[in-house]
Coordinates of C-alpha atoms and ligand atoms in Angstrom, one line a residue:
M206 CA 80.5 107.4 27.0
Y207 CA 83.7 106.1 28.6
K208 CA 86.7 108.1 27.3
P209 CA 90.1 107.2 28.8
E210 CA 92.4 110.1 29.2
A211 CA 95.5 108.0 29.0
E212 CA 97.3 106.6 26.0
I213 CA 98.8 103.2 25.5
Q214 CA 102.2 102.9 23.8
F215 CA 103.2 99.8 21.9
P216 CA 106.5 99.1 20.2
K217 CA 107.3 99.9 16.6
D218 CA 105.9 97.2 14.3
F219 CA 103.1 96.3 16.6
L220 CA 100.0 95.4 14.5
L221 CA 96.7 97.1 15.4
G222 CA 94.0 95.7 13.2
A223 CA 90.6 94.2 12.8
A224 CA 89.6 90.6 11.9
S225 CA 87.0 89.1 9.6
S226 CA 86.2 85.9 7.8
A227 CA 85.2 85.4 4.1
H228 CA 81.8 83.8 4.6
Q229 CA 80.7 86.3 7.1
V230 CA 81.4 89.3 4.9
E231 CA 81.8 88.5 1.2
G232 CA 78.3 87.4 0.2
N233 CA 77.2 84.8 -2.4
N234 CA 79.5 82.0 -1.2
K235 CA 77.6 79.6 -3.2
N236 CA 79.9 76.6 -3.3
S237 CA 80.3 76.3 0.5
D238 CA 78.7 73.9 3.0
W239 CA 77.1 76.9 4.8
W240 CA 75.3 78.1 1.7
H241 CA 74.0 74.6 1.1
Y242 CA 72.4 74.5 4.6
E243 CA 71.3 78.1 4.4
E244 CA 69.3 77.2 1.3
L245 CA 67.7 74.3 3.2
G246 CA 66.7 76.8 6.0
K247 CA 68.8 75.1 8.6
V248 CA 70.8 78.4 9.4
P249 CA 70.0 82.0 8.6
K250 CA 70.8 83.1 5.0
S251 CA 74.0 85.0 4.5
G252 CA 72.9 86.4 1.1
L253 CA 75.1 89.3 0.2
A254 CA 76.5 89.4 3.8
T255 CA 78.2 92.9 3.9
D256 CA 79.0 92.7 0.2
H257 CA 82.7 93.0 1.1
Y258 CA 83.4 91.0 -2.1
N259 CA 82.7 94.2 -4.0
R260 CA 83.2 96.8 -1.3
F261 CA 86.6 95.6 0.1
D262 CA 88.4 98.8 -0.9
E263 CA 85.9 101.0 0.9
D264 CA 86.2 98.8 4.0
F265 CA 90.0 98.9 4.0
G266 CA 89.8 102.7 3.6
I267 CA 87.7 102.9 6.7
A268 CA 90.2 100.6 8.6
Q269 CA 93.0 103.0 7.6
S270 CA 91.0 106.1 8.5
I271 CA 90.3 104.9 12.0
G272 CA 94.0 104.3 12.7
L273 CA 94.5 100.6 12.0
N274 CA 97.7 99.3 10.4
A275 CA 96.7 95.7 9.8
M276 CA 93.8 93.4 8.8
R277 CA 93.1 89.7 9.2
I278 CA 90.9 88.3 6.5
S279 CA 90.2 84.8 5.3
I280 CA 90.3 83.1 1.9
E281 CA 87.4 81.0 0.9
W282 CA 88.4 77.4 -0.1
A283 CA 85.1 76.9 -1.8
R284 CA 85.9 79.8 -4.2
I285 CA 89.5 78.7 -4.9
E286 CA 88.7 75.0 -5.4
P287 CA 85.0 74.8 -6.3
Q288 CA 85.4 71.2 -7.4
P289 CA 88.0 68.8 -6.3
G290 CA 91.3 69.6 -8.1
T291 CA 89.8 72.4 -10.1
W292 CA 91.4 75.7 -9.4
D293 CA 89.5 78.9 -10.1
M294 CA 92.1 81.5 -11.3
E295 CA 89.6 84.3 -11.3
A296 CA 89.1 83.8 -7.6
V297 CA 92.8 83.9 -7.1
E298 CA 93.0 87.2 -9.0
H299 CA 90.1 88.6 -7.0
Y300 CA 92.0 87.9 -3.7
R301 CA 95.2 89.4 -5.2
K302 CA 93.3 92.6 -5.8
V303 CA 91.9 92.5 -2.2
L304 CA 95.4 92.0 -0.8
Q305 CA 96.8 94.8 -2.9
S306 CA 94.1 97.1 -1.9
M307 CA 95.1 96.3 1.8
K308 CA 98.7 97.1 1.0
Q309 CA 97.8 100.5 -0.6
R310 CA 95.9 101.3 2.6
G311 CA 99.0 100.6 4.7
L312 CA 97.5 97.4 6.2
T313 CA 99.7 94.5 7.1
R314 CA 98.0 91.3 5.9
M315 CA 97.2 88.3 7.9
V316 CA 95.3 85.6 6.0
T317 CA 93.4 82.6 7.4
L318 CA 93.1 79.6 5.0
Q319 CA 90.1 78.0 6.7
H320 CA 87.6 79.8 8.9
F321 CA 84.6 77.5 9.7
T322 CA 83.5 76.8 6.1
L323 CA 84.3 74.1 3.6
P324 CA 83.7 73.5 -0.1
W325 CA 80.5 71.6 -0.3
W326 CA 82.1 68.7 -2.2
L327 CA 84.4 68.1 0.8
A328 CA 81.8 68.6 3.4
K329 CA 79.7 65.8 1.7
R330 CA 82.7 63.5 2.3
G331 CA 82.9 64.3 6.0
G332 CA 84.9 67.5 5.9
F333 CA 88.2 67.2 7.7
S334 CA 87.4 63.6 8.8
A335 CA 87.4 62.4 5.2
S336 CA 90.2 59.9 4.7
N337 CA 92.6 62.2 2.8
A338 CA 91.4 65.5 4.0
D339 CA 94.8 66.5 5.5
E340 CA 96.4 66.0 2.0
L341 CA 93.6 67.9 0.3
F342 CA 93.9 70.7 2.8
A343 CA 97.7 70.9 2.4
R344 CA 97.4 70.9 -1.4
Y345 CA 94.9 73.8 -1.2
C346 CA 97.1 75.7 1.2
V347 CA 100.2 75.3 -0.9
F348 CA 98.3 76.4 -4.0
V349 CA 97.2 79.6 -2.3
V350 CA 100.5 80.4 -0.7
E351 CA 102.3 79.8 -4.0
N352 CA 100.0 82.2 -5.8
L353 CA 99.7 84.9 -3.2
I354 CA 103.1 84.6 -1.5
N355 CA 104.1 88.2 -2.3
D356 CA 100.9 89.7 -1.0
V357 CA 100.6 88.2 2.5
E358 CA 102.7 88.8 5.6
L359 CA 101.2 86.2 8.0
W360 CA 99.3 83.0 7.3
V361 CA 96.9 81.2 9.7
T362 CA 95.9 77.6 8.7
I363 CA 92.8 76.9 10.7
N364 CA 90.5 79.2 12.8
E365 CA 89.6 77.9 16.3
P366 CA 89.9 74.1 15.8
E367 CA 88.3 73.4 19.1
I368 CA 85.3 75.7 18.7
Y369 CA 84.9 74.5 15.1
S370 CA 84.7 70.8 16.3
R371 CA 82.4 71.7 19.2
M372 CA 79.9 73.8 17.1
T373 CA 79.7 71.3 14.2
R374 CA 79.9 68.0 16.0
F375 CA 79.0 68.4 19.7
L376 CA 76.6 71.3 20.0
G377 CA 75.1 70.7 16.6
L378 CA 74.7 74.5 15.9
H379 CA 76.9 74.6 12.8
P380 CA 76.8 72.3 9.7
P381 CA 76.6 69.3 9.7
F382 CA 74.7 69.7 13.1
K383 CA 76.0 66.6 14.8
K384 CA 75.7 66.1 18.6
N385 CA 78.2 63.5 19.3
I386 CA 81.2 63.9 21.7
I387 CA 83.2 61.1 20.1
S388 CA 82.7 62.6 16.7
A389 CA 83.7 66.0 18.0
L390 CA 86.9 64.6 19.6
W391 CA 87.8 62.8 16.4
Y392 CA 87.2 65.9 14.4
G393 CA 89.6 67.8 16.7
H394 CA 92.2 65.1 16.1
C395 CA 91.7 65.4 12.3
L396 CA 92.2 69.2 12.5
V397 CA 95.4 68.7 14.3
K398 CA 96.5 66.3 11.6
S399 CA 95.4 68.7 8.8
H400 CA 97.2 71.7 10.4
K401 CA 100.4 69.7 10.6
A402 CA 100.1 68.5 7.1
A403 CA 99.5 72.1 5.8
F404 CA 102.3 73.6 7.9
R405 CA 104.8 71.1 6.7
A406 CA 103.8 71.3 3.1
I407 CA 103.9 75.1 3.1
K408 CA 107.3 75.2 4.8
K409 CA 108.8 72.6 2.6
S410 CA 108.2 74.7 -0.5
F411 CA 108.4 78.2 1.1
P412 CA 110.5 78.0 4.2
N413 CA 110.4 81.7 4.9
V414 CA 106.7 82.3 5.2
K415 CA 105.2 82.7 8.6
V416 CA 102.5 80.2 9.5
G417 CA 100.4 80.0 12.7
I418 CA 97.0 79.0 14.0
A419 CA 94.2 81.0 15.6
K420 CA 93.3 79.3 18.9
N421 CA 90.4 80.2 21.1
D422 CA 91.5 80.1 24.8
V423 CA 89.2 80.5 27.7
Y424 CA 90.5 81.8 31.0
N425 CA 89.2 79.6 33.7
E426 CA 89.8 80.6 37.3
P427 CA 88.9 78.8 40.5
A428 CA 85.9 80.1 42.4
R429 CA 87.8 79.6 45.7
R430 CA 91.5 80.0 45.4
S431 CA 92.0 78.4 48.7
H432 CA 90.2 75.3 47.7
W433 CA 92.3 72.6 46.0
L434 CA 89.3 71.0 44.3
D435 CA 88.4 74.3 42.6
R436 CA 92.0 74.9 41.6
L437 CA 92.1 71.5 40.1
T438 CA 88.9 72.0 38.2
A439 CA 90.2 75.2 36.7
K440 CA 93.5 73.5 35.9
V441 CA 91.8 70.6 34.1
M442 CA 89.6 72.9 32.1
N443 CA 92.5 75.1 31.1
Y444 CA 94.4 72.0 30.0
F445 CA 91.6 70.5 27.8
G446 CA 90.3 73.8 26.5
N447 CA 93.6 75.6 25.9
E448 CA 96.7 73.4 26.0
Y449 CA 95.5 70.2 24.5
F450 CA 95.6 71.5 20.9
L451 CA 98.7 73.7 21.2
V452 CA 100.9 71.1 22.9
R453 CA 100.2 68.8 20.0
I454 CA 101.2 71.3 17.3
S455 CA 103.8 73.3 19.1
N456 CA 106.5 72.1 16.7
E457 CA 104.5 73.2 13.7
L458 CA 103.9 76.9 14.5
D459 CA 105.8 80.0 13.7
F460 CA 103.5 82.0 15.9
I461 CA 100.4 81.6 18.1
G462 CA 97.2 83.4 17.4
L463 CA 95.0 83.9 20.5
N464 CA 91.2 84.5 20.1
Y465 CA 90.0 85.7 23.5
Y466 CA 86.3 86.1 24.4
F467 CA 85.6 84.0 27.4
S468 CA 86.5 83.6 31.0
H469 CA 84.8 81.4 33.6
V470 CA 84.9 81.2 37.3
V471 CA 84.7 77.5 38.0
K472 CA 84.2 75.0 40.9
L473 CA 83.7 71.4 41.1
S474 CA 80.0 70.5 41.1
L475 CA 78.5 68.3 43.8
F476 CA 77.0 66.2 41.0
G477 CA 80.3 65.6 39.3
G478 CA 81.7 67.8 36.4
Y479 CA 82.0 71.5 37.1
E480 CA 79.8 74.5 37.4
T481 CA 80.5 78.1 36.5
V482 CA 79.8 80.9 38.9
N483 CA 78.6 84.1 37.4
R484 CA 81.2 86.8 37.4
N485 CA 79.8 90.1 38.4
A486 CA 81.0 91.8 35.2
P487 CA 79.5 93.8 32.4
M488 CA 77.7 91.6 29.8
S489 CA 77.7 91.9 26.0
D490 CA 74.5 91.7 23.9
M491 CA 75.3 87.9 23.5
G492 CA 75.3 87.4 27.3
W493 CA 79.0 87.0 27.4
R494 CA 80.7 88.4 30.5
T495 CA 83.6 90.7 29.8
Y496 CA 86.8 90.2 31.7
P497 CA 89.8 92.1 30.2
E498 CA 92.3 90.8 32.9
G499 CA 91.8 87.3 31.5
I500 CA 93.8 88.1 28.5
Y501 CA 96.8 89.0 30.7
H502 CA 96.8 85.6 32.3
L503 CA 96.4 83.7 29.1
L504 CA 99.2 85.7 27.4
L505 CA 101.5 84.9 30.4
D506 CA 100.6 81.3 30.1
L507 CA 101.4 81.2 26.4
K508 CA 105.0 82.4 27.1
K509 CA 106.0 78.8 27.7
Y510 CA 105.8 78.0 24.0
H511 CA 108.5 80.7 23.2
K512 CA 106.7 81.9 20.1
P513 CA 105.5 85.3 19.0
I514 CA 101.9 85.8 19.8
Y515 CA 99.2 87.7 17.9
I516 CA 95.8 88.4 19.5
T517 CA 93.9 87.3 16.4
E518 CA 90.4 88.1 17.7
N519 CA 88.9 89.9 20.7
G520 CA 85.6 91.7 20.5
I521 CA 82.2 92.5 21.9
A522 CA 78.6 92.4 20.5
N523 CA 77.3 95.9 21.7
S524 CA 74.7 97.4 19.5
S525 CA 74.4 100.6 21.6
D526 CA 78.2 101.1 21.3
D527 CA 78.4 102.2 25.0
M528 CA 80.8 99.4 26.1
R529 CA 83.2 98.9 23.2
Q530 CA 85.7 101.7 23.9
R531 CA 86.3 100.6 27.5
F532 CA 86.4 96.9 26.3
I533 CA 89.1 97.6 23.7
F534 CA 91.2 100.0 25.9
E535 CA 91.2 97.6 28.9
H536 CA 92.1 94.6 26.9
L537 CA 95.0 96.6 25.4
E538 CA 96.1 97.8 28.8
W539 CA 96.2 94.2 30.1
T540 CA 98.0 93.1 26.9
K541 CA 100.6 95.8 27.6
K542 CA 101.0 94.6 31.1
A543 CA 101.6 91.0 29.9
M544 CA 104.2 92.4 27.5
E545 CA 106.0 94.1 30.3
Q546 CA 106.1 90.6 32.0
G547 CA 107.7 89.1 28.9
A548 CA 104.9 88.0 26.7
D549 CA 106.0 88.4 23.1
V550 CA 102.9 90.0 21.7
R551 CA 103.2 91.4 18.2
G552 CA 99.7 92.6 17.5
Y553 CA 96.0 92.8 18.3
F554 CA 93.1 92.3 16.0
Y555 CA 89.6 93.5 17.1
W556 CA 86.6 91.4 16.0
T557 CA 85.3 92.9 13.7
L558 CA 85.5 95.8 11.3
V559 CA 81.9 95.9 10.0
D560 CA 78.9 94.2 11.6
N561 CA 78.5 90.9 9.8
Y562 CA 76.9 87.5 9.5
E563 CA 77.4 85.9 12.8
W564 CA 76.9 82.3 11.8
H565 CA 73.8 80.7 13.4
D566 CA 72.9 84.0 15.0
G567 CA 72.5 85.7 11.6
F568 CA 72.9 89.4 11.5
D569 CA 71.7 90.2 15.0
P570 CA 75.0 90.5 16.9
K571 CA 76.7 93.8 16.3
F572 CA 80.5 93.3 16.8
G573 CA 81.5 96.0 14.3
L574 CA 83.6 99.1 14.7
V575 CA 81.4 100.1 11.8
E576 CA 77.6 99.8 11.7
L577 CA 76.1 98.1 8.7
N578 CA 72.7 99.2 7.4
N579 CA 71.3 95.8 6.4
E580 CA 68.9 97.3 3.8
T581 CA 71.3 99.6 2.0
L582 CA 74.6 98.0 3.0
A583 CA 75.9 101.5 3.9
R584 CA 78.6 101.7 6.5
K585 CA 78.7 104.1 9.3
V586 CA 81.8 104.4 11.6
R587 CA 80.8 103.9 15.3
T588 CA 82.1 106.5 17.8
S589 CA 84.0 103.8 19.7
S590 CA 86.4 103.4 16.9
E591 CA 87.9 106.7 18.0
I592 CA 89.7 104.8 20.8
F593 CA 92.4 103.8 18.4
K594 CA 93.6 107.4 18.4
Q595 CA 94.7 106.8 22.0
I596 CA 96.9 103.8 21.0
K597 CA 100.4 104.9 20.0
I598 CA 102.8 102.7 18.1
G599 CA 106.5 103.3 17.7
Ligands
LIG797 C1 84.7 83.6 16.9 C2 84.8 83.3 15.4 C3 84.4 84.4 14.5 C4 83.2 85.2 15.2 C5 83.5 85.5 16.6 C6 82.4 86.3 17.3 O1 84.7 82.4 17.6 O2 86.1 82.9 15.0 O3 84.1 84.0 13.3 O4 82.0 84.5 15.0 O5 83.7 84.3 17.3

């Protein structure tokens, strides 16, 4: 297995963590839209997921033991507000315990308020495209922040608005399985509106809390640098994929969260549109090509917003665990290089801590630093997690 000799040094206060989301780990998320469609057999069943709902303390203990100092989790709207306007205080108390366990384990807490799932009652009305969804989302966010303000350091409103719109409304892979470009574009617009409403409402009541978004950016590079058409193709793709959302919310952000998984080599297709050229690079179990240098270019590009940046997700599905160490190390090396060029990066969260429910792919992809036995739910730390010993902070 690849074992770098070198160490990477990050400044004091740099966050080194792992990311997860509620529906993918907690289990029994019965009031959500996903659960509804799982029961109908339209997507794999999440069941107990990793049973993180009960085993959170064990998980945070593992995170601490492998050298992490932060975690990004998400709160499930469907648990907090199972019916419109009905707040479940037991759910709030549960999350308080979760957050306090993180603190006891020395983990800085980043919390996402909406990560791909919705309460079923809202999904039935069209989700974020319901007429007053922005107000409902802002109301839920303020309620959560008000109750958990002392237990969270960083808040993220929405996870990957563009991927969420694409998967649910364009590719039809996630509930409600629509395949309609207009509806996907409209949904993206509604997510921008909802993010803004939530940001403003939170900041109005609690001006000092830090609120950002987790944005999936793709690094597109031209197949032939010398060819202006290829350069233009890459530019257009970077604009619509990466900038379009951020430009519209750049006044409503305390920090930017970057989720980085994809990079494409693009050229203009003879038939109109674009085509991607295969990069000769190692491939994950999901068929995703890895390209650590891409994170460097994206981070430098984000400098123009003059905001602190957290890498809120970056990870690889790799069941044999033979690629993960190199993957993490090289992404951190390129992150460090971007910081030396002035990118204000404050932390890195690997996706994910424990193998989990990967949406429509079920439990097959193995992203975890920790292997999950799907029968017994036992956790086994993977060798690759030793890489964090080579990352120094301070
Ligand atoms: C991201 C999602 C996350 C997980 C990873 C693999 O797009 O935010 O929930 O599925 O991909």
